[in-house]
Short mmCIF file of C-alpha atoms and ligand atoms in Angstrom, two decimals:
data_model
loop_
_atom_site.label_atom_id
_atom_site.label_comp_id
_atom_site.label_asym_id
_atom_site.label_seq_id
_atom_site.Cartn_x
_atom_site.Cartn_y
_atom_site.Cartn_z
CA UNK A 18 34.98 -13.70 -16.47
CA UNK A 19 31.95 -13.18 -13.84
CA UNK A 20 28.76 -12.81 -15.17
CA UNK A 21 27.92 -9.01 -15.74
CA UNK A 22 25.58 -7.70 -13.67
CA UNK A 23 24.43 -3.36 -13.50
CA UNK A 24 24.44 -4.23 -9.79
CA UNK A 25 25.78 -7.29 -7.99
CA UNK A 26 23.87 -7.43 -4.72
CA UNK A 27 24.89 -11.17 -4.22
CA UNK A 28 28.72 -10.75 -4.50
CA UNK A 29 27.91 -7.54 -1.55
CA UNK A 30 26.13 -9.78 1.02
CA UNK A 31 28.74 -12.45 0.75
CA UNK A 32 31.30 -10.42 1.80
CA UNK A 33 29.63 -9.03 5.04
CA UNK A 34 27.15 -11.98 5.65
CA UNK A 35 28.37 -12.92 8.81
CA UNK A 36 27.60 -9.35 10.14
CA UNK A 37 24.32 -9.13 8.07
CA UNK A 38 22.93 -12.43 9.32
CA UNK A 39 24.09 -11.95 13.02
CA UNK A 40 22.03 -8.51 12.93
CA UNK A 41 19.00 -9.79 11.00
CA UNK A 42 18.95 -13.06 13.78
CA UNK A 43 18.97 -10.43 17.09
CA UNK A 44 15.66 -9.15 15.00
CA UNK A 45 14.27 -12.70 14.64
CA UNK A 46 14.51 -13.87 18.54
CA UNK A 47 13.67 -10.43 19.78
CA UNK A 48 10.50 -10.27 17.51
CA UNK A 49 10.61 -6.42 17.36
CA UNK A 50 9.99 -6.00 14.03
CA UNK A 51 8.64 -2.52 13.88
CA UNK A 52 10.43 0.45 15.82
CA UNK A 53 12.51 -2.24 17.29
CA UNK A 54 16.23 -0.69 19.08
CA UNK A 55 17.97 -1.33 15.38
CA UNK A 56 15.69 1.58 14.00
CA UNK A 57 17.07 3.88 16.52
CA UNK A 58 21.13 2.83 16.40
CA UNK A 59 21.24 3.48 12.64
CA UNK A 60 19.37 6.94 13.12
CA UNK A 61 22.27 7.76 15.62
CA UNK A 62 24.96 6.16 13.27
CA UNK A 63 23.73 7.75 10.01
CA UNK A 64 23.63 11.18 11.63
CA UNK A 65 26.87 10.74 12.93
CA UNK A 66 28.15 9.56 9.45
CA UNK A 67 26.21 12.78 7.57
CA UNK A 68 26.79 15.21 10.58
CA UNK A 69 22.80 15.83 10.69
CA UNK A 70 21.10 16.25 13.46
CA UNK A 71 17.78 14.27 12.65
CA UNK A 72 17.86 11.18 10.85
CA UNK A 73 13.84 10.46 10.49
CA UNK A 74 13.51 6.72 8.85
CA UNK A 75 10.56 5.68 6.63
CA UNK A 76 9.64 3.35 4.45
CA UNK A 77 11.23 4.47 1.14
CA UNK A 78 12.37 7.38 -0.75
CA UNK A 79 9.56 8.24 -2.34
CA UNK A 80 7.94 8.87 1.17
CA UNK A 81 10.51 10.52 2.86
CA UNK A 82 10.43 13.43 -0.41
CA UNK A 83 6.39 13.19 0.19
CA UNK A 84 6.64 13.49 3.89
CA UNK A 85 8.98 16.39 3.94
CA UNK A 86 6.61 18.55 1.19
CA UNK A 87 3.97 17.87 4.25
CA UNK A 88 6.65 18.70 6.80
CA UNK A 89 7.41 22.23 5.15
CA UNK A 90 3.54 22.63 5.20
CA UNK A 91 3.29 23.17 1.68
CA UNK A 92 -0.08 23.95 -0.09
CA UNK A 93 -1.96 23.24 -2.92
CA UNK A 94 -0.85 26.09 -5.72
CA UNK A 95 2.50 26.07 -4.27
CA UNK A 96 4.98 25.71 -7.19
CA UNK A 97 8.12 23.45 -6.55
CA UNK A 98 10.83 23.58 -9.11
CA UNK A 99 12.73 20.59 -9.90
CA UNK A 100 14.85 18.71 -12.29
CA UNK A 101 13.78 17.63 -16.21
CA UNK A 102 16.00 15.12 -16.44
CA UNK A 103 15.14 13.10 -12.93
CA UNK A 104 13.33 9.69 -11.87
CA UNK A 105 9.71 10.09 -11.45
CA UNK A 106 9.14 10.13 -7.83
CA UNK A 107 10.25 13.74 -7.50
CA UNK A 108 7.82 15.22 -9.16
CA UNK A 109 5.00 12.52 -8.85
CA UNK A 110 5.00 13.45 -4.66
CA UNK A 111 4.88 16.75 -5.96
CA UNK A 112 1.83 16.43 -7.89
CA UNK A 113 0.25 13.82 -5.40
CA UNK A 114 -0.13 17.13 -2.90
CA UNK A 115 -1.76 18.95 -5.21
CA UNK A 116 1.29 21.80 -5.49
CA UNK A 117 2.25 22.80 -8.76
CA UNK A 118 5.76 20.97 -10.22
CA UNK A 119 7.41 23.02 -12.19
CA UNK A 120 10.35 21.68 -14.56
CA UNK A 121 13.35 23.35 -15.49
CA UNK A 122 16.36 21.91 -17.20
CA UNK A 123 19.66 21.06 -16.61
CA UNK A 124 23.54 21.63 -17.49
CA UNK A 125 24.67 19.74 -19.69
CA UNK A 126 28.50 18.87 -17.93
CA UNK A 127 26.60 17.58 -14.46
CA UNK A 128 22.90 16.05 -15.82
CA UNK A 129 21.78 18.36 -12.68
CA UNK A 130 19.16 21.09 -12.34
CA UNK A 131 20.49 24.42 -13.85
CA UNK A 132 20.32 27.08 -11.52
CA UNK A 133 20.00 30.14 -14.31
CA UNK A 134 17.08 27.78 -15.32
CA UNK A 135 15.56 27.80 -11.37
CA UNK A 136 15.98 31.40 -11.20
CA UNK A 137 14.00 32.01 -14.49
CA UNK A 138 11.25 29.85 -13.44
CA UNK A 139 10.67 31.63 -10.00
CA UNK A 140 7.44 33.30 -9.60
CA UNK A 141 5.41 35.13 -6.52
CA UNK A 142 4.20 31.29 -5.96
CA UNK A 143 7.60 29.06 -6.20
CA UNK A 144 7.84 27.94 -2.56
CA UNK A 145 10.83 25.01 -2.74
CA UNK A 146 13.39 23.81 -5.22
CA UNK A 147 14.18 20.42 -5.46
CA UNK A 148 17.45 19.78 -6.40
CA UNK A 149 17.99 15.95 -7.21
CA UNK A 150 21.51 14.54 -6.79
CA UNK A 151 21.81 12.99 -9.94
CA UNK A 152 23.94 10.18 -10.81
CA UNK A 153 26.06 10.33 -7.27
CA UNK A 154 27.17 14.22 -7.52
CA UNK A 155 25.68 17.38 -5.79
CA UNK A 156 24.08 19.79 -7.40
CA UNK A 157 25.51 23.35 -7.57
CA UNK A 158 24.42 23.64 -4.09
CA UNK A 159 26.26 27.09 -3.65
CA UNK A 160 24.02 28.50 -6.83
CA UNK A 161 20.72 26.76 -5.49
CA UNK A 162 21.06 28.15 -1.92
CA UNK A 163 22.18 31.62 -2.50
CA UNK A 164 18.34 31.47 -4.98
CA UNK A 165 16.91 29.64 -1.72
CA UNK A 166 18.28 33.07 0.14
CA UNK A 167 17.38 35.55 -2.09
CA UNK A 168 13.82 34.32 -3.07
CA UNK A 169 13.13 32.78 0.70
CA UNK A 170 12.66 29.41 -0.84
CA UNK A 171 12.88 26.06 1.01
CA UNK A 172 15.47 23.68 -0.59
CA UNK A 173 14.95 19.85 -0.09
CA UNK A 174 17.91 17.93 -1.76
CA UNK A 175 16.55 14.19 -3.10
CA UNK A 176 20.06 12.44 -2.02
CA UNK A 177 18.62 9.02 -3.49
CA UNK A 178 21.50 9.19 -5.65
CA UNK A 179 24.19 10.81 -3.69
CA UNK A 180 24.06 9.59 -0.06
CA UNK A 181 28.26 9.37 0.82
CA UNK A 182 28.97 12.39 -0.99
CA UNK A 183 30.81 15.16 -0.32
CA UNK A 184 30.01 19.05 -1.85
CA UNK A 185 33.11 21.63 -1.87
CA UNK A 186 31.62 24.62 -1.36
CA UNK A 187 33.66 27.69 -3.14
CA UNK A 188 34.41 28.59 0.21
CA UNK A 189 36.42 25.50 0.73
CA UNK A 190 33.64 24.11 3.29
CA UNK A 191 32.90 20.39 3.36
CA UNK A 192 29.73 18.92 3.65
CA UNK A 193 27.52 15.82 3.71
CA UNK A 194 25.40 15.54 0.28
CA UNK A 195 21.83 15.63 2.24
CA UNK A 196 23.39 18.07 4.87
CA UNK A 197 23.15 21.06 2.43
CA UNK A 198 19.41 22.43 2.34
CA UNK A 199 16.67 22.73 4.63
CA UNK A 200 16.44 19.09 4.42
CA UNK A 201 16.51 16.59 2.56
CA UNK A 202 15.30 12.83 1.42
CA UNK A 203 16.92 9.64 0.74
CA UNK A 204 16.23 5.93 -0.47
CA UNK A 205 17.81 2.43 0.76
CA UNK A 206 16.17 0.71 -2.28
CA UNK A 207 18.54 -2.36 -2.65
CA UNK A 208 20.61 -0.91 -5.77
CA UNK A 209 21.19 2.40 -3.88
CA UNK A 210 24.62 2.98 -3.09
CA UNK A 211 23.43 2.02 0.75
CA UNK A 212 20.93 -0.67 -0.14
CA UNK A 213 18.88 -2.83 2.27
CA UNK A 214 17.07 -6.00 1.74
CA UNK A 215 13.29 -4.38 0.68
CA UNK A 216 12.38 -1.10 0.89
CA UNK A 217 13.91 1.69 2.91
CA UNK A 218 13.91 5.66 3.50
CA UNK A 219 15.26 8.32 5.37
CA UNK A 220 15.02 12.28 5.97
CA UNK A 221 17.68 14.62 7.29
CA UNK A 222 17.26 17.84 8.83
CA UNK A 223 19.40 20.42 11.26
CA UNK A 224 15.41 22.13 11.99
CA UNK A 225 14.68 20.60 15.14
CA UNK A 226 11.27 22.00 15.28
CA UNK A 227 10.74 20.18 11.53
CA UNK A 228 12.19 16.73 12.49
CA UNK A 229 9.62 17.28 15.43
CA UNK A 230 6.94 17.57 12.71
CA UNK A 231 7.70 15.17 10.86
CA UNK A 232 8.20 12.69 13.60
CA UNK A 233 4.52 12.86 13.73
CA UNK A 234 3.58 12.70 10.22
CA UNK A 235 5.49 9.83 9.96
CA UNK A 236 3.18 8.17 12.85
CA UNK A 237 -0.24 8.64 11.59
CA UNK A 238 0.08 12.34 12.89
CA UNK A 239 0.28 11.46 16.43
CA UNK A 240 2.78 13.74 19.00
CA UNK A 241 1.03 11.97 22.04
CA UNK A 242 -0.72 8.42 21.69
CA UNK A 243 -4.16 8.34 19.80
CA UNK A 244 -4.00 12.39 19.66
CA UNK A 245 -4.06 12.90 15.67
CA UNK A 246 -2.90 16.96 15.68
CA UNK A 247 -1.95 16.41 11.93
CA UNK A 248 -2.94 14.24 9.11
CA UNK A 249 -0.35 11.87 8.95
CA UNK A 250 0.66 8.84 7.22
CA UNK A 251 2.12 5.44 8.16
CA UNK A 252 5.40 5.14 6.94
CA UNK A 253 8.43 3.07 8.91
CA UNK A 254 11.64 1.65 8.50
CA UNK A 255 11.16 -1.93 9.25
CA UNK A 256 13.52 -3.14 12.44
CA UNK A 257 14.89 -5.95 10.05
CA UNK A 258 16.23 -3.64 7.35
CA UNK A 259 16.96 -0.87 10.15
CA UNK A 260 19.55 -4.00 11.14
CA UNK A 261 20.65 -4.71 7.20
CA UNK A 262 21.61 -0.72 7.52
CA UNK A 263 23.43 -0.93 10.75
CA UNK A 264 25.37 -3.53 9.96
CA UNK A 265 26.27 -1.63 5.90
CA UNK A 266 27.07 1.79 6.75
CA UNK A 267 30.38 1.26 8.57
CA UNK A 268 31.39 -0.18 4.61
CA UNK A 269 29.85 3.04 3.07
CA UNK A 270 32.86 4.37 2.88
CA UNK A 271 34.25 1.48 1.15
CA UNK A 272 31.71 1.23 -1.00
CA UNK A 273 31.63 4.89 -2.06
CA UNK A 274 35.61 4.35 -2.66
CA UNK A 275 34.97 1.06 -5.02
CA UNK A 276 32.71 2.50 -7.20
CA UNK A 277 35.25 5.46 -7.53
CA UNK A 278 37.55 3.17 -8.57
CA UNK A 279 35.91 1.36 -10.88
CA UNK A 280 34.97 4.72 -12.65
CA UNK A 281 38.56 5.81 -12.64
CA UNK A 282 39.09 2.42 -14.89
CA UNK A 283 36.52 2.92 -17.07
CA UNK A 284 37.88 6.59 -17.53
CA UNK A 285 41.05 5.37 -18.17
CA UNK A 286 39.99 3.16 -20.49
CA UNK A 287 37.30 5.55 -22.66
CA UNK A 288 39.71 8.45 -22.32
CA UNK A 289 39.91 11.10 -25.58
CA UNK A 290 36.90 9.39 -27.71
CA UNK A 291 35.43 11.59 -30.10
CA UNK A 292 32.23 10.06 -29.38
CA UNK A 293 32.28 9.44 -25.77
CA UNK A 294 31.80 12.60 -23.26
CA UNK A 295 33.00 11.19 -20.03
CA UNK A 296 31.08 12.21 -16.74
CA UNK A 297 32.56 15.33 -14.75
CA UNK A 298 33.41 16.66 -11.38
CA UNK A 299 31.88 18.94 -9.37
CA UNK A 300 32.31 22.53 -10.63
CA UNK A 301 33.90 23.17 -7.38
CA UNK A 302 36.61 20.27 -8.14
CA UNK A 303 39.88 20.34 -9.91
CA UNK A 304 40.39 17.97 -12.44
CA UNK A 305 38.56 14.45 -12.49
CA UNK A 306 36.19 12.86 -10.59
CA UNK A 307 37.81 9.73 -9.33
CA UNK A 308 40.20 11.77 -7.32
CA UNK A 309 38.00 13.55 -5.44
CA UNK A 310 35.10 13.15 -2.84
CA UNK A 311 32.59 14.90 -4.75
CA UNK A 312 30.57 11.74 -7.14
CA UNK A 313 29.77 8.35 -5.49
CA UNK A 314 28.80 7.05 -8.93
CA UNK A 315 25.11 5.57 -8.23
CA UNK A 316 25.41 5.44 -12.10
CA UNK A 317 28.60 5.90 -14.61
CA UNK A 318 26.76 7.25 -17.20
CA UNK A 319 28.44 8.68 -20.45
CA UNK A 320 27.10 10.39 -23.29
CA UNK A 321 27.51 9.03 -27.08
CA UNK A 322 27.45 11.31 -29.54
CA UNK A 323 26.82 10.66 -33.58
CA UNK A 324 23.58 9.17 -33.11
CA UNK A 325 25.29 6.17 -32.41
CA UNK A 326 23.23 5.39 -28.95
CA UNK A 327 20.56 3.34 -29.37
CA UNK A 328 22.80 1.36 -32.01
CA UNK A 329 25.66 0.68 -29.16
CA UNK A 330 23.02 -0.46 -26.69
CA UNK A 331 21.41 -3.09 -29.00
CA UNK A 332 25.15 -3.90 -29.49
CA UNK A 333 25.96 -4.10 -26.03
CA UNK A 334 22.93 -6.74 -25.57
CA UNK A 335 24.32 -8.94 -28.51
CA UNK A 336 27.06 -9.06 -26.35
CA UNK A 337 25.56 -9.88 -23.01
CA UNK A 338 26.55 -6.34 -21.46
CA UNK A 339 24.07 -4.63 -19.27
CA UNK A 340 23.65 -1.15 -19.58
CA UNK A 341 20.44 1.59 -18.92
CA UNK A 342 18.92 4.37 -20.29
CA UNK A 343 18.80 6.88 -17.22
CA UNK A 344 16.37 8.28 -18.28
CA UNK A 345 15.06 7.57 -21.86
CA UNK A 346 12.29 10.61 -21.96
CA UNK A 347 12.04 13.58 -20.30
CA UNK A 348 9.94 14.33 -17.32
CA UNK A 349 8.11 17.29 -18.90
CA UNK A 350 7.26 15.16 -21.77
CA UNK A 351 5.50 12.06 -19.66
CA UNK A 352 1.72 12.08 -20.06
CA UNK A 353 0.69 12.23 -16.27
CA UNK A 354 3.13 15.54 -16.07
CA UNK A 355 2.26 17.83 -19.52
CA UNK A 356 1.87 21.24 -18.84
CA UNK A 357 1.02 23.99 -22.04
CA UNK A 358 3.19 26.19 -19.80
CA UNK A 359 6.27 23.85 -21.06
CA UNK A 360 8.21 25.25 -24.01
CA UNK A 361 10.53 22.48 -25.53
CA UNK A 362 12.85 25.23 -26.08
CA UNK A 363 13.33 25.58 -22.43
CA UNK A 364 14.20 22.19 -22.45
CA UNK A 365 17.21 21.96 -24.81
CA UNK A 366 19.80 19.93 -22.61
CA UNK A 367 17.50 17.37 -21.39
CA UNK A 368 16.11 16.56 -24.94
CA UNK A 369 19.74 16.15 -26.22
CA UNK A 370 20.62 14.23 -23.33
CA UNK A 371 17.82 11.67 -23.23
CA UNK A 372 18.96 10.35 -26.77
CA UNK A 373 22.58 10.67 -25.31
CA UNK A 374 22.96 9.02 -22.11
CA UNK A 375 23.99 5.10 -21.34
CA UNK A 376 24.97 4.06 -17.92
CA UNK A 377 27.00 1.08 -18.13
CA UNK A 378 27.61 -1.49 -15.10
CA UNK A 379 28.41 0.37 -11.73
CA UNK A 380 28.86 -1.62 -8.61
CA UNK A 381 31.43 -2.45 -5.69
CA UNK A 382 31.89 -5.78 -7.22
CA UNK A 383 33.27 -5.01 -10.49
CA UNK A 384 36.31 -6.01 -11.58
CA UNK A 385 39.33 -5.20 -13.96
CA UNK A 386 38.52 -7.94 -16.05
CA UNK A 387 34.98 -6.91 -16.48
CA UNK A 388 35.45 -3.21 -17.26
CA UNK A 389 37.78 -3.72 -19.31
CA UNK A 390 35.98 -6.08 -21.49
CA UNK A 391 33.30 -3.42 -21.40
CA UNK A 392 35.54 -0.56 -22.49
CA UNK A 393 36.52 -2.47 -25.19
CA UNK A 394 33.44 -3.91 -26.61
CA UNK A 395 32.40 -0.18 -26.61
CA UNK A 396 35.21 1.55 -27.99
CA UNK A 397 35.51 -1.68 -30.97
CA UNK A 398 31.82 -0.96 -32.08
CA UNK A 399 32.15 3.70 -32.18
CA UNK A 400 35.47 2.73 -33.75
CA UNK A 401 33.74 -0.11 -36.33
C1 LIG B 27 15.21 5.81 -6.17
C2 LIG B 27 14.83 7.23 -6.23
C3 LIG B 27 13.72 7.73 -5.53
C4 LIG B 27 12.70 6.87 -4.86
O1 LIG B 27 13.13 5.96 -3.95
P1 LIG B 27 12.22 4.69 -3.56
O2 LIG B 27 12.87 4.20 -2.31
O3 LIG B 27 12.31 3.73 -4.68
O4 LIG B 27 10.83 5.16 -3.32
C5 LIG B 27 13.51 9.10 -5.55
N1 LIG B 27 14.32 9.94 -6.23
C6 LIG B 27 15.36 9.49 -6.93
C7 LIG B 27 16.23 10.47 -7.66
C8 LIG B 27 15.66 8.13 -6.97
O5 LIG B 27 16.71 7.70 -7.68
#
């Protein structure tokens, strides 16, 4: 069997290295390594891909959710309600601006923000929500924007997780995870489902006056050369991972379509355990996940119930299986982000779910082999 990985980043390059190394060479002899032409083809391509009209690079995803809070002009006191149960960076930008985070739970069926929970939490000075993509599927983006309307809130969706996905509205309407809000952020950290070689960020938009704005915050605040109109910050896309990009999204895709796959086999294969709860569709999906558009599967993370979690993954490392805890505590608990506003009992789901959760190896390179060995080994040890 090949060795289990939780991503297998070397098996991915050798399967496009030709193209990969021909566009990272053009970078090498032309020497433009900053702003260079491969910066501006995969803007054009990944709007294209996400039907966006502004694709603003940076230099990682943490950024591009700190330069859009500076985009939308936000101010100090401004409260901006995300996700519990989330990676740190959305709420540490938050905080880093001096506006307010606030932290609201999630549902327990998605691991994403709950909008009844949003709605509760809204007060005279909630100016955004940030819904996070979690996992590789949307957030109840019909839910979050009708709030948005009603409460004349920006929404800026962190698509770290999700870029490739597709939300259903209950209309029937089709769109681009990232395409849904106001705007929205994304990473290209090399385990991302579009990965580059180092670090990597984008923001999307439809506001043309916004991508305007933040074209300038990107570049120290500059709209004309050495005029400073804003404060800015320096954040690019380097032209050599601007050309890893280029040369990955056309297999996006592809890769979106493996990892759905590969899900589909571990679902198969965990089906109808009493202690396994499998990971869902989209509310607006029929049936399971692997059939449909809606989850790219950044992670394939289940829950076990019992108490038997922290047992399995010590069992799982006996038996050389890699797995994570996404995420082991919740935000609202993490020293830097205590508030005496927070109530654990407004925080049910995510405190169930952070001694729940195990994602288990989820990459384009996985094979039948492997997942089935690593069904097995975890349905053998809840069945011991
Ligand atoms: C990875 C990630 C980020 C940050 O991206 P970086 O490129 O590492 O700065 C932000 N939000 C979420 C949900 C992420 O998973």
């Amino acid at each position: 069997m090949k060795k289990l990985q939780m991503v297998d980043l070397v098996g991915q390059y050798q399967d496009i290295k030709e193209e990969v190394d021909e566009s990272i060479e053009e970078i090498l002899n032309s020497a433009a390594f900053i702003n260079g032409p491969a910066v501006h083809q995969f803007q054009s391509d990944l709007e294209n891909y996400l039907g966006v009209k502004h694709v603003i690079p940076c230099a990682n995803g943490t950024d591009a959710l700190q330069i859009t809070m500076m985009g939308l002009g936000l101010k100090p006191g401004d409260e901006i309600i995300t996700a519990d149960f989330t990676f740190a960076a959305t709420v540490e930008v938050i905080a880093l601006l001096n506006l307010t985070p606030v932290l609201v739970d999630v549902e327990e069926d998605t691991f994403n923000i709950d909008p009844i929970a949003i709605e509760k939490a809204i007060t005279p000075k909630t100016k955004a929500i940030v819904p996070v993509h979690l996992f590789g599927m949307c957030a109840n983006m019909d839910a979050i924007m009708d709030i948005a309307k009603k409460h004349n809130l920006f929404v800026i969706e962190d698509n770290a997780q999700a870029i490739g996905a597709t939300y259903t509205s209950s209309s029937g309407l089709k769109k681009k995870a990232g395409s849904i809000g106001h705007i929205a952020s994304t990473s290209f950290f090399p385990s991302k489902n579009l990965g580059c070689y180092g670090d990597g960020g984008a923001i999307f938009t439809n506001d043309d006056a916004l991508a305007h704005t933040i074209r300038g915050i990107v570049n120290h605040g500059m709209y004309t050369r050495y005029h400073h109109d804003v404060v800015g910050v320096n954040s690019r896309l380097d032209t050599i991972q601007a050309a890893v990009l280029k040369a990955k999204l056309p297999h996006l895709d592809n890769y979106c379509n493996r990892r759905r796959l590969a899900a589909s086999k571990y679902m198969a294969a965990l089906k109808g355990h009493p202690a396994i709860i499998l990971p869902r569709a989209n509310k607006n999906c029929e049936g399971i996940c692997e059939v449909c558009d809606c989850h790219v599967f950044h992670q394939f993370t289940l829950r076990i119930l019992g108490g038997k979690r922290d047992a399995l993954a010590a069992h799982l490392n006996d038996k050389g299986i890699p797995h994570g805890i996404y995420y082991p505590i919740p935000l609202h608990r993490q020293k830097a982000y205590v508030d005496e506003r927070y109530q654990e009992a407004d925080f049910t789901v995510t405190n169930k779910l952070v001694k729940e959760v195990i994602s288990l190896p989820m990459h384009t390179e996985l094979d039948d082999e492997q997942i089935a060995y690593i069904a097995t080994t975890i349905v053998d040890f809840l069945n011991a």
